[in-house]
Coordinates of N, CA and C and ligand atoms in Angstrom, one line a residue:
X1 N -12.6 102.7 108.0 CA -13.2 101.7 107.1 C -14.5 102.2 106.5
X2 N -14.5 102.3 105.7 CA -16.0 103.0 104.7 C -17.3 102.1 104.9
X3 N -18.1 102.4 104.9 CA -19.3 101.5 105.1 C -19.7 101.2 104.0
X4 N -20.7 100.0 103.5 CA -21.0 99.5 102.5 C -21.9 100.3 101.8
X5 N -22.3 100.4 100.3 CA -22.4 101.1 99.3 C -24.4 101.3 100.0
X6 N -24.8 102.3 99.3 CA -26.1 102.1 100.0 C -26.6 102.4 98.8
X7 N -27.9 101.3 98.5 CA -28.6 100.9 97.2 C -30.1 101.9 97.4
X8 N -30.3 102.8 96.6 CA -31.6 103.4 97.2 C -32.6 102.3 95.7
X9 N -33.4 101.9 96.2 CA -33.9 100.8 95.4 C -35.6 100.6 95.2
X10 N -35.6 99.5 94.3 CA -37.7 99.9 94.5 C -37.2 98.2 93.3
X11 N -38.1 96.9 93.6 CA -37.8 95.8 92.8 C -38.5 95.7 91.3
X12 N -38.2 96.9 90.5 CA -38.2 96.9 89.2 C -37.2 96.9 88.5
X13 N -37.3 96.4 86.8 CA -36.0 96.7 86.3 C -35.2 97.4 86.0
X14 N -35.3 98.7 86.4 CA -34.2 99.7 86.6 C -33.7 99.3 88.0
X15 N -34.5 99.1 89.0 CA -33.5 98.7 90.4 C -32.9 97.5 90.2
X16 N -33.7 96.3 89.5 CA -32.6 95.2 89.4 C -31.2 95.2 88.4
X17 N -30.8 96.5 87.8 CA -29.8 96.5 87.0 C -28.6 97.0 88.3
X18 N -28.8 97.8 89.4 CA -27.8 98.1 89.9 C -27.7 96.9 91.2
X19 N -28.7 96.2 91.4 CA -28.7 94.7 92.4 C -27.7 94.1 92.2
X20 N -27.9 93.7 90.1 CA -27.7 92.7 89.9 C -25.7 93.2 90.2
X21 N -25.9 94.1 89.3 CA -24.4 94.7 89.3 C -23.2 94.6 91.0
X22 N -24.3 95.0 92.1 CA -23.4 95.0 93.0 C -23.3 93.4 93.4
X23 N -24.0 92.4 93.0 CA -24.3 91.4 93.6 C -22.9 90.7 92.8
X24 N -23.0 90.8 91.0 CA -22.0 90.1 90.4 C -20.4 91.0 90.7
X25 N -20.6 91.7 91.5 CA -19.1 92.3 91.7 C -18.8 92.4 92.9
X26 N -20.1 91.4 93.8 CA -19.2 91.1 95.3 C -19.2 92.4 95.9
X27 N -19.6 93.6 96.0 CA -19.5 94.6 96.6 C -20.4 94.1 98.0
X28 N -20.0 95.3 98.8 CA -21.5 94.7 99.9 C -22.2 96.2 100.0
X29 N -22.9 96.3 100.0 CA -24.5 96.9 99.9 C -25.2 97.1 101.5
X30 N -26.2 97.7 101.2 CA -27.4 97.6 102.0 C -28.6 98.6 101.3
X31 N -29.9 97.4 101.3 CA -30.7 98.4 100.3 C -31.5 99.1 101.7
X32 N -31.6 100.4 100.4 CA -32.8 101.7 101.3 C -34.1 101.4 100.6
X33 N -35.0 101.2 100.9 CA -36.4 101.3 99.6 C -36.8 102.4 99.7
X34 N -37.2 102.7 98.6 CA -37.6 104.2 97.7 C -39.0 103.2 97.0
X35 N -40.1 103.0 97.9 CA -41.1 102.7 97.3 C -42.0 103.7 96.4
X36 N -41.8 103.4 95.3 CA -42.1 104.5 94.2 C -43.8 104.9 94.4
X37 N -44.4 103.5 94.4 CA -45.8 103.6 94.5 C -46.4 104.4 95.8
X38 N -45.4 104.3 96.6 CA -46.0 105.6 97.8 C -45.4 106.8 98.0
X39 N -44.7 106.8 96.4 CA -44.3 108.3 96.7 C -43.1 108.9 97.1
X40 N -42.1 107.7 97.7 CA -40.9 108.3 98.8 C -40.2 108.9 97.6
X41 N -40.2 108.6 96.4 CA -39.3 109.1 95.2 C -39.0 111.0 95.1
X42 N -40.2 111.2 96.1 CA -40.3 112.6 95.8 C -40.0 113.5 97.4
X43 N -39.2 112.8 98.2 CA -39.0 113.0 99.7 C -37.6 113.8 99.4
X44 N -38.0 115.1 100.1 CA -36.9 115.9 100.0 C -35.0 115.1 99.9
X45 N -35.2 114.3 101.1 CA -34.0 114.1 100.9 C -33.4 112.9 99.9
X46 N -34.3 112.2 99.6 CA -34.5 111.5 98.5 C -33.8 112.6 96.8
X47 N -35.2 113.2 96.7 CA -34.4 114.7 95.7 C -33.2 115.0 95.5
X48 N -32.4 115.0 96.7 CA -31.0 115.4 97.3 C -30.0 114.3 96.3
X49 N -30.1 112.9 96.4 CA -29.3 112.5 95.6 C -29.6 112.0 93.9
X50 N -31.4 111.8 94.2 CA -31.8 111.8 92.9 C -33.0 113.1 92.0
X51 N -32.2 114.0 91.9 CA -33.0 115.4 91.7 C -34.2 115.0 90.5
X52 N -34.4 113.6 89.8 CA -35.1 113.3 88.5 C -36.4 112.7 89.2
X53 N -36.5 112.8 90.6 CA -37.5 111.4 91.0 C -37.6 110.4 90.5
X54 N -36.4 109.6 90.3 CA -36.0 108.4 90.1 C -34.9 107.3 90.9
X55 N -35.9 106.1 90.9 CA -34.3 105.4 91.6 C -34.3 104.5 90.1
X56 N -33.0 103.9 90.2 CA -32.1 103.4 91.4 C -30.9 104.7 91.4
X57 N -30.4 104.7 92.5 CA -29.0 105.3 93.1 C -28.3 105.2 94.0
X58 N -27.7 105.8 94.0 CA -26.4 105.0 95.2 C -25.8 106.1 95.3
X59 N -25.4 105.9 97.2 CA -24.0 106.8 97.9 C -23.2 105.7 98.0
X60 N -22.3 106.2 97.6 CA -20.8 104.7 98.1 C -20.1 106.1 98.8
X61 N -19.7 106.1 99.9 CA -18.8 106.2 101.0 C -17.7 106.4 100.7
X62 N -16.6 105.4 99.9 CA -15.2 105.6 99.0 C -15.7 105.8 98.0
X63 N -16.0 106.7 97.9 CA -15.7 107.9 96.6 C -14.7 107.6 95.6
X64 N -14.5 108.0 94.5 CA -13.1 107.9 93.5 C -12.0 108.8 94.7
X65 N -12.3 110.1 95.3 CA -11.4 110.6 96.2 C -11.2 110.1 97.2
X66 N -12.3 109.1 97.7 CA -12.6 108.8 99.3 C -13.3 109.4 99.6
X67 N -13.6 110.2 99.2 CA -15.0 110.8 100.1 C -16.5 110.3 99.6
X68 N -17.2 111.1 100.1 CA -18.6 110.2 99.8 C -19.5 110.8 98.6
X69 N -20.0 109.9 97.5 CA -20.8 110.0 96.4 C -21.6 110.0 95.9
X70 N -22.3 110.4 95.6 CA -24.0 109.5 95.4 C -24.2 109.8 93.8
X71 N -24.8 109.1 93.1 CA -24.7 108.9 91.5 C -26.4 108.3 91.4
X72 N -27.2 109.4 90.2 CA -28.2 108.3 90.0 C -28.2 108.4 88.6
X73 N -29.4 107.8 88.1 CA -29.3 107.4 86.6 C -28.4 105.8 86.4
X74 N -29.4 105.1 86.1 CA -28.7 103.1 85.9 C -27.0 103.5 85.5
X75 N -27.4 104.0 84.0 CA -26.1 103.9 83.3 C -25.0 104.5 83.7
X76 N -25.2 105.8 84.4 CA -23.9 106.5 84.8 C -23.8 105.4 86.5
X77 N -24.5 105.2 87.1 CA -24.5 103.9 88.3 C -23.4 102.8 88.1
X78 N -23.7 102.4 86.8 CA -23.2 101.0 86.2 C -21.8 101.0 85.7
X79 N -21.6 102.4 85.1 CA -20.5 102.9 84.5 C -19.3 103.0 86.1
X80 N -19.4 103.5 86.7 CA -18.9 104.3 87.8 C -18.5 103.0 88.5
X81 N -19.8 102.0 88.9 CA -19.3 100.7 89.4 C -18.3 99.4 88.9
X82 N -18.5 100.0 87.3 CA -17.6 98.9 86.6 C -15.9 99.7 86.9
X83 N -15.8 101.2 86.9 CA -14.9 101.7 86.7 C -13.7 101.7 87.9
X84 N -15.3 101.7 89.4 CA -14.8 101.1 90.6 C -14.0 99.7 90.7
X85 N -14.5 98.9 90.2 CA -14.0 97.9 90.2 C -13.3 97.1 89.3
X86 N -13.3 97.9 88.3 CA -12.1 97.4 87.3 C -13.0 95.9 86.5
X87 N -14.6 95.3 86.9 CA -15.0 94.4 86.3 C -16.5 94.7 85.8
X88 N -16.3 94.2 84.3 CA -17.5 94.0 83.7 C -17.5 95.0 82.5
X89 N -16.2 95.7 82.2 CA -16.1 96.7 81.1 C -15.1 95.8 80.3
X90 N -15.1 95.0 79.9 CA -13.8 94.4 79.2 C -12.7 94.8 78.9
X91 N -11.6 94.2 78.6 CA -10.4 94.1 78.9 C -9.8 95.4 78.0
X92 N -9.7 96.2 76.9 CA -9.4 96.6 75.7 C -10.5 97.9 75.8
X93 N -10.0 99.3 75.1 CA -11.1 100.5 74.5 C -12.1 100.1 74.2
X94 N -11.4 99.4 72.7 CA -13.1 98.7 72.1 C -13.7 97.7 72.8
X95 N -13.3 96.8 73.6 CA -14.5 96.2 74.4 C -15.4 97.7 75.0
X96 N -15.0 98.6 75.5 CA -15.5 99.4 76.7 C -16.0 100.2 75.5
X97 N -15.8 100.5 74.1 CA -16.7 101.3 73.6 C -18.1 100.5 73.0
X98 N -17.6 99.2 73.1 CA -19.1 98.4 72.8 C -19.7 97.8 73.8
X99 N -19.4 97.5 75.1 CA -20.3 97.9 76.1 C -21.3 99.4 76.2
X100 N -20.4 100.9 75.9 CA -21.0 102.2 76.5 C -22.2 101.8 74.9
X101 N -21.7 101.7 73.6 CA -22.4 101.5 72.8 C -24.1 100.8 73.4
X102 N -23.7 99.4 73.6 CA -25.0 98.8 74.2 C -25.9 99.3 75.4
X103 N -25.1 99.8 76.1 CA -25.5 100.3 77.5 C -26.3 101.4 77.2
X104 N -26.0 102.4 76.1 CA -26.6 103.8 76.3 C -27.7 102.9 74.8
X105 N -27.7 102.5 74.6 CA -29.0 101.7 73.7 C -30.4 101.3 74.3
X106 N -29.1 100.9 75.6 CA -30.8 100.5 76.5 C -31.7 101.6 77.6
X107 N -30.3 102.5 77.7 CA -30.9 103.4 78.5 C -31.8 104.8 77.2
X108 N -31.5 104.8 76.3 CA -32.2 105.8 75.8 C -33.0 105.5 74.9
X109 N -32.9 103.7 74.2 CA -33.7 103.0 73.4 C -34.8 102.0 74.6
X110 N -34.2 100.9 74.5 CA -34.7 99.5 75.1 C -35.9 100.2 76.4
X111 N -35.2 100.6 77.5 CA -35.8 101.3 78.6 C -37.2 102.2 78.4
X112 N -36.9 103.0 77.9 CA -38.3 103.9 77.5 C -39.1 103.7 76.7
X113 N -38.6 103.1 75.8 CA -39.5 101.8 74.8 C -40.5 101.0 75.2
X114 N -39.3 100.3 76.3 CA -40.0 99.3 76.8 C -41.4 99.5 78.0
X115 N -40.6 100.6 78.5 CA -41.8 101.0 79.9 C -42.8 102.0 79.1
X116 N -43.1 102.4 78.0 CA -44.1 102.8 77.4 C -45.2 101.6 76.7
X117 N -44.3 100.8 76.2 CA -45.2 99.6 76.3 C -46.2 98.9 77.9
X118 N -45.3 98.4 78.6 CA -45.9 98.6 79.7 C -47.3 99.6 80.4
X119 N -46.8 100.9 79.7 CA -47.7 101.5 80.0 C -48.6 101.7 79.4
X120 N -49.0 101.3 78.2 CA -50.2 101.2 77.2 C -50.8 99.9 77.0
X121 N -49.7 99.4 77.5 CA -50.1 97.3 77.4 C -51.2 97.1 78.4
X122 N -50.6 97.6 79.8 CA -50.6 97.5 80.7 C -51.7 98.1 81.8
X123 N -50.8 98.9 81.9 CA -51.3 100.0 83.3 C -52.2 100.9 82.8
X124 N -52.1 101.5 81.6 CA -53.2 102.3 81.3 C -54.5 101.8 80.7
X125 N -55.2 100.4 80.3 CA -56.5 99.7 80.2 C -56.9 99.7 81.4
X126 N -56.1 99.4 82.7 CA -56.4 99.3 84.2 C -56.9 100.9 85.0
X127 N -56.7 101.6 84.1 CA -57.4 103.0 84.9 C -58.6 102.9 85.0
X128 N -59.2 104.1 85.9 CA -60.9 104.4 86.0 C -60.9 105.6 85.6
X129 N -61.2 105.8 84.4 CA -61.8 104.9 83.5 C -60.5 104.5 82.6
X130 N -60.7 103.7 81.8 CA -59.7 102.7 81.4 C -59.0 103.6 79.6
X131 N -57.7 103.5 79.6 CA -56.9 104.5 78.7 C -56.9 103.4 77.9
X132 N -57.8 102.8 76.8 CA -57.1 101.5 76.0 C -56.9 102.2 74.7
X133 N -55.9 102.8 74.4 CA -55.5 103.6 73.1 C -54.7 102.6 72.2
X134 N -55.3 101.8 71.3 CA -55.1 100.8 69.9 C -53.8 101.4 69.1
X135 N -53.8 102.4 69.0 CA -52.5 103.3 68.6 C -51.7 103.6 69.1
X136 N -51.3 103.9 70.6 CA -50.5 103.6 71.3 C -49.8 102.3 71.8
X137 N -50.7 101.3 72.1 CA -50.7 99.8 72.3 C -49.3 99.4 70.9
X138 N -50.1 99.6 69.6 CA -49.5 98.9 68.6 C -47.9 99.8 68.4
X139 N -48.2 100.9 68.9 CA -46.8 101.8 68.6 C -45.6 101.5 69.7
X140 N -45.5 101.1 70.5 CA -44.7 100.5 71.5 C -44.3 99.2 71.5
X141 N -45.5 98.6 71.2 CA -45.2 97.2 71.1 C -44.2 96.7 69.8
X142 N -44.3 97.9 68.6 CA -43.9 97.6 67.5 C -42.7 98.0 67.5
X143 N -42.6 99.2 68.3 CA -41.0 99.7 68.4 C -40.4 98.6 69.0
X144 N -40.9 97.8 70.4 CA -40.0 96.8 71.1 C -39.6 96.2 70.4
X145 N -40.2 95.4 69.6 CA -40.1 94.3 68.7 C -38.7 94.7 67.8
X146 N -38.7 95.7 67.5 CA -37.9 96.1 66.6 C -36.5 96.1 67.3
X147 N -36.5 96.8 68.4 CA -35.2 96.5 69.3 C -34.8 95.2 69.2
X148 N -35.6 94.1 69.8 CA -35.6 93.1 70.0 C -34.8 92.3 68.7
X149 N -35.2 92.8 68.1 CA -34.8 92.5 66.3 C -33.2 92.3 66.1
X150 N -33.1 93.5 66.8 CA -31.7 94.4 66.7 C -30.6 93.6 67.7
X151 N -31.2 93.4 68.8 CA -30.6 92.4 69.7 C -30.6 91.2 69.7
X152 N -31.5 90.7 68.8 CA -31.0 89.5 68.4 C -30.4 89.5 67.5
X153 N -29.9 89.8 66.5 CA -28.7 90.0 65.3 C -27.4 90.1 65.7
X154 N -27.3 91.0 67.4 CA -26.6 91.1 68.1 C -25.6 89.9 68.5
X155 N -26.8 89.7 69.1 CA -26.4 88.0 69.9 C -25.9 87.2 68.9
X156 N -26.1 87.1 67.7 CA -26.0 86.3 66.9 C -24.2 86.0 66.9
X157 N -23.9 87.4 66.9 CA -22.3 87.4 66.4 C -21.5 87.2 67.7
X158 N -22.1 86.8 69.1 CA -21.1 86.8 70.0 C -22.0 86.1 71.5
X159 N -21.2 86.0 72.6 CA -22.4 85.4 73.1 C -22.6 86.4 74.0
X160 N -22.3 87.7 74.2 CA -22.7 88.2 75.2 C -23.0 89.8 74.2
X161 N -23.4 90.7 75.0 CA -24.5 91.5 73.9 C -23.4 92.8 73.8
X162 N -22.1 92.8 74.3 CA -21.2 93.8 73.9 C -19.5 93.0 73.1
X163 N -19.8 91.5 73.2 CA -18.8 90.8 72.9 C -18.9 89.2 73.7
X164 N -17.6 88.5 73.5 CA -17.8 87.3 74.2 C -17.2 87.5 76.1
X165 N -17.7 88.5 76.5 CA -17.7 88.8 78.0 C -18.8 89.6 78.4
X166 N -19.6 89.3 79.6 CA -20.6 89.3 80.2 C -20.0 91.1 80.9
X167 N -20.8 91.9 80.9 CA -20.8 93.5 80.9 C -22.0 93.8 81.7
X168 N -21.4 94.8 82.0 CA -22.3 96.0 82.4 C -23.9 96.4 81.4
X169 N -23.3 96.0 79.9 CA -24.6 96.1 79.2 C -25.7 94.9 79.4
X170 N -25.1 94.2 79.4 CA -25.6 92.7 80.0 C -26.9 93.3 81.0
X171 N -25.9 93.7 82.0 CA -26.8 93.6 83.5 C -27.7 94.9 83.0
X172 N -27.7 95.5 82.1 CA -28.8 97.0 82.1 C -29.5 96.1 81.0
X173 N -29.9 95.5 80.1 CA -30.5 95.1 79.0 C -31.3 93.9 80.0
X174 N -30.8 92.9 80.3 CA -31.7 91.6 80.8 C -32.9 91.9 81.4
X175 N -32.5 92.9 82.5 CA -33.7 93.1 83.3 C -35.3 93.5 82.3
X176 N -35.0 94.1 81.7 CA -36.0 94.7 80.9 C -36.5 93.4 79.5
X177 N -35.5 92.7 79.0 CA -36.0 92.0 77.9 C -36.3 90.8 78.7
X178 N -36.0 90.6 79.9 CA -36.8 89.3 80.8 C -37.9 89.4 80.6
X179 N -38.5 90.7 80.5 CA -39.8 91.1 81.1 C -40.3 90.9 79.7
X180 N -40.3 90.5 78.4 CA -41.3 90.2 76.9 C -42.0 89.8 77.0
X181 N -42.5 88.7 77.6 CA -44.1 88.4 77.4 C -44.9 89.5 77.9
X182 N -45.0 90.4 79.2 CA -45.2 91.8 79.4 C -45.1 92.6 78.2
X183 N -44.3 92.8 77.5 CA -44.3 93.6 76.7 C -45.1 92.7 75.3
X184 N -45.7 92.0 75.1 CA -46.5 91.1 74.0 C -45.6 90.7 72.9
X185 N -43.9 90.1 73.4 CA -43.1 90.0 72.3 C -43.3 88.7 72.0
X186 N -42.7 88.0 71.3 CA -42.6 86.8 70.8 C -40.9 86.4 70.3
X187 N -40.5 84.9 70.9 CA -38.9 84.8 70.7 C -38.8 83.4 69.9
X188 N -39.9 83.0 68.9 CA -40.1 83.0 68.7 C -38.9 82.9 67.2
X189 N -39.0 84.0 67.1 CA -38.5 84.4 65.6 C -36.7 84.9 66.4
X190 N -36.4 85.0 67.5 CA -35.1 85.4 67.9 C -34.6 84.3 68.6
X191 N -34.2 83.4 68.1 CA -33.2 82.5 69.0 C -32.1 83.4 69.9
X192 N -31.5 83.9 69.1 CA -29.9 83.9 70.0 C -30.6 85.3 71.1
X193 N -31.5 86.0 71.0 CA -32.0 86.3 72.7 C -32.4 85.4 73.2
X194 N -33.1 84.5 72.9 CA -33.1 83.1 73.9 C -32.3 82.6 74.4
X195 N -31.6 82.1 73.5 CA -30.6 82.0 74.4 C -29.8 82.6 75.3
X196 N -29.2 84.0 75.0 CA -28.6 85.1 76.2 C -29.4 85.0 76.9
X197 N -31.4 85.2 76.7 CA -31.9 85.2 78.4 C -31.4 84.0 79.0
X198 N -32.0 82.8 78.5 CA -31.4 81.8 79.8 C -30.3 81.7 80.2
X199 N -28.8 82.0 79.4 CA -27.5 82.2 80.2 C -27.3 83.2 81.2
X200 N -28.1 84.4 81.0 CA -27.6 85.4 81.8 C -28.6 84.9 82.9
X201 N -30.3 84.8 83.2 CA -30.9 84.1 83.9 C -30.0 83.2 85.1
X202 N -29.3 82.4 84.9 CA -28.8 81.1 85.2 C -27.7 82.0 86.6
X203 N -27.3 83.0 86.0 CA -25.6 83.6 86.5 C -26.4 83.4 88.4
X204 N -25.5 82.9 89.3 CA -25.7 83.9 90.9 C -26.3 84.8 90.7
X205 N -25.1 85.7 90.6 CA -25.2 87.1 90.8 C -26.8 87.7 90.0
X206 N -27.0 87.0 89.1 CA -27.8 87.9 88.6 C -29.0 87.2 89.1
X207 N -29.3 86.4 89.8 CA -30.6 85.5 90.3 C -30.6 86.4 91.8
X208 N -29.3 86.4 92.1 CA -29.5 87.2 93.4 C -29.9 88.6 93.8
X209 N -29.4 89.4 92.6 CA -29.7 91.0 92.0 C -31.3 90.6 92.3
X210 N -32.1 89.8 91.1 CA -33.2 89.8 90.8 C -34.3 89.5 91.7
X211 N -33.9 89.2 93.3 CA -34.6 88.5 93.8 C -34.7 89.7 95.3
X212 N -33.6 91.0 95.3 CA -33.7 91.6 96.1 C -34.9 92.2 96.9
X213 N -35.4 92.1 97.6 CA -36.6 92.7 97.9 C -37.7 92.5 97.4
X214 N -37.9 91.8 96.6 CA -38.7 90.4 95.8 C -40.3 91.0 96.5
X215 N -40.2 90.4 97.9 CA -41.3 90.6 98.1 C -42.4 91.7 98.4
X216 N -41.8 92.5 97.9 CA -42.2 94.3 97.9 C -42.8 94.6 96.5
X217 N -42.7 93.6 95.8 CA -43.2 93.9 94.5 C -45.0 93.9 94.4
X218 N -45.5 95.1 93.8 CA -46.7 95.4 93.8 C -47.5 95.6 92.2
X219 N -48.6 95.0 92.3 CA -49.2 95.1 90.4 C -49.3 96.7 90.7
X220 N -49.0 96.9 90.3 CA -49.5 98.9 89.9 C -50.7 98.6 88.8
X221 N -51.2 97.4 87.7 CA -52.2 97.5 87.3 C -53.6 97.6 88.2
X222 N -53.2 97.0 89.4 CA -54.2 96.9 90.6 C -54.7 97.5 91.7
X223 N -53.6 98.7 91.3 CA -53.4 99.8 92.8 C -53.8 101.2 91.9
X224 N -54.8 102.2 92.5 CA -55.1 103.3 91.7 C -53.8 104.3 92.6
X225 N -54.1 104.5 93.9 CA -53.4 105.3 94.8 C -51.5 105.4 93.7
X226 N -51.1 104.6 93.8 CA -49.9 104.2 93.0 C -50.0 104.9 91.3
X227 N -51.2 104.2 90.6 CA -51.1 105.2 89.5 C -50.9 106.5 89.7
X228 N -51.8 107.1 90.7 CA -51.9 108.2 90.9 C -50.7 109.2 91.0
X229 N -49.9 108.7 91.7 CA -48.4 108.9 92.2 C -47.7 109.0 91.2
X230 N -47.7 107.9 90.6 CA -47.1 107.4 89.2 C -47.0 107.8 87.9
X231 N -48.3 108.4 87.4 CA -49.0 108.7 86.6 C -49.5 109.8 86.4
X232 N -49.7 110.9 87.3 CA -50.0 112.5 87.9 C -49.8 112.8 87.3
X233 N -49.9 114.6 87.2 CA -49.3 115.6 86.5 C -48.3 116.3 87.8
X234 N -47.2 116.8 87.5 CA -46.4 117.4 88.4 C -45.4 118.0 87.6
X235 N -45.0 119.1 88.1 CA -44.0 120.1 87.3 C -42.6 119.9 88.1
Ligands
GSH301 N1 -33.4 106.8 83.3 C1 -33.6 106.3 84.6 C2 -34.9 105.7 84.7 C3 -35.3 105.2 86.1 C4 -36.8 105.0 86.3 O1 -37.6 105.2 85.4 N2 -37.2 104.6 87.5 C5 -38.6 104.5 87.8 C6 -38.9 103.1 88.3 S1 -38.5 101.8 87.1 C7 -38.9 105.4 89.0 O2 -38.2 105.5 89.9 N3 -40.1 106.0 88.8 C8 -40.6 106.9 89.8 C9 -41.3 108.1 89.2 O3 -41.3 108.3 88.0 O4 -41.9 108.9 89.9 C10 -32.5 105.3 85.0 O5 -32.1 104.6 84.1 O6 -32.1 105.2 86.1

């Protein structure tokens, strides 16, 4: 009997997209923490399954062969788990090409976008001495916005952000547009994200994803040691 999937994890929105995922697909788990802010990201064996110094990742035990796997990167995570389980890629090609559609939006749009905002919004006024770049601030914030734009025109035509069933894009997009007032958005002008946040909000699974290790969560605005780690130069 294979042992449960092992979540290497840290409670930000890239770790809550594979939480939330194993949570809404009933898998059983056990998380490892990969506390980014002290560095474990970069622990040899750590390396070993995530060569990017990045979590989230995962070894699942049953493998597509049976044997044992480890996968990092959200999207290819999320892909692999939906494909495991036959749920959250919808029923039909085209459902599954407009999920990968939205999914690889957020991983190469939404995500880096967003955490560049974050980091000009955010974390970088909080250095010593303090990085407050007016041109960087407004160029992040302006690009979110514009995603945001995009996703709500989205929502408009369906209620869920790859069609009318709740996806894998779902669970990689929420984590990060939960986070707007962080990023200085305004919803204001986007109803139908409003609405998808508080539906998807509401789900179990995804309250339970979201709440994983909850109490580990640390301001990195407040912590220099962590920038430092975070933030470094490293080849
Ligand atoms: N493209 C990656 C991004 C993952 C990522 O940026 N993870 C961050 C935390 S949210 C991390 O582990 N950072 C550690 C570091 O950069 O050293 C994915 O989607 O999995």
């Amino acid at each position: 009997m294979p042992g449960p999937i092992q979540l290497f994890y840290w409670p930000t929105p890239n770790g809550w997209k594979i939480s939330i995922a194993l949570e809404e697909m009933d898998l059983p788990y056990v998380v490892k923490t990969v506390n980014i802010g002290a560095g474990d990201q970069f622990k040899p064996e750590f390396l070993e399954i995530s060569p990017n110094n990045k979590m989230p990742a995962i070894i699942d035990e049953d493998g597509p062969d049976g044997k044992p796997v480890s996968v990092f990167e959200s999207g290819a995570i999320l892909q692999y788990l939906a494909r495991k389980t036959g749920k959250f890629y919808g029923t039909t090609e085209r459902d599954k090409l407009n999920v990968d559609e939205w999914l690889f939006w957020q991983v190469g749009g939404l995500g880096p976008m967003a955490g560049q905002a974050h980091h000009f919004l955010k974390y970088a006024p909080s250095m010593d001495p303090p990085n407050d770049l007016p041109y960087a601030k407004d160029r992040y914030r302006n690009e979110v916005a514009r995603l945001y734009g995009v996703l709500d025109r989205q929502l408009a035509k369906a209620e869920f952000v790859a069609g009318d069933f709740f996806s894998i894009a779902d669970m990689a997009i929420w984590p990060w547009a939960a986070g707007w007032e962080g990023q200085q958005q305004t919803l204001d002008d986007k109803p139908n994200l409003a609405r998808w946040l508080e539906t998807v909000a509401k789900r179990p699974g995804v309250k339970a994803g979201r709440a994983v290790a909850a109490d580990r969560r640390t301001d990195i605005a407040q912590d220099r040691k962590a920038q430092e780690i975070l933030f470094g130069k490293r080849n």
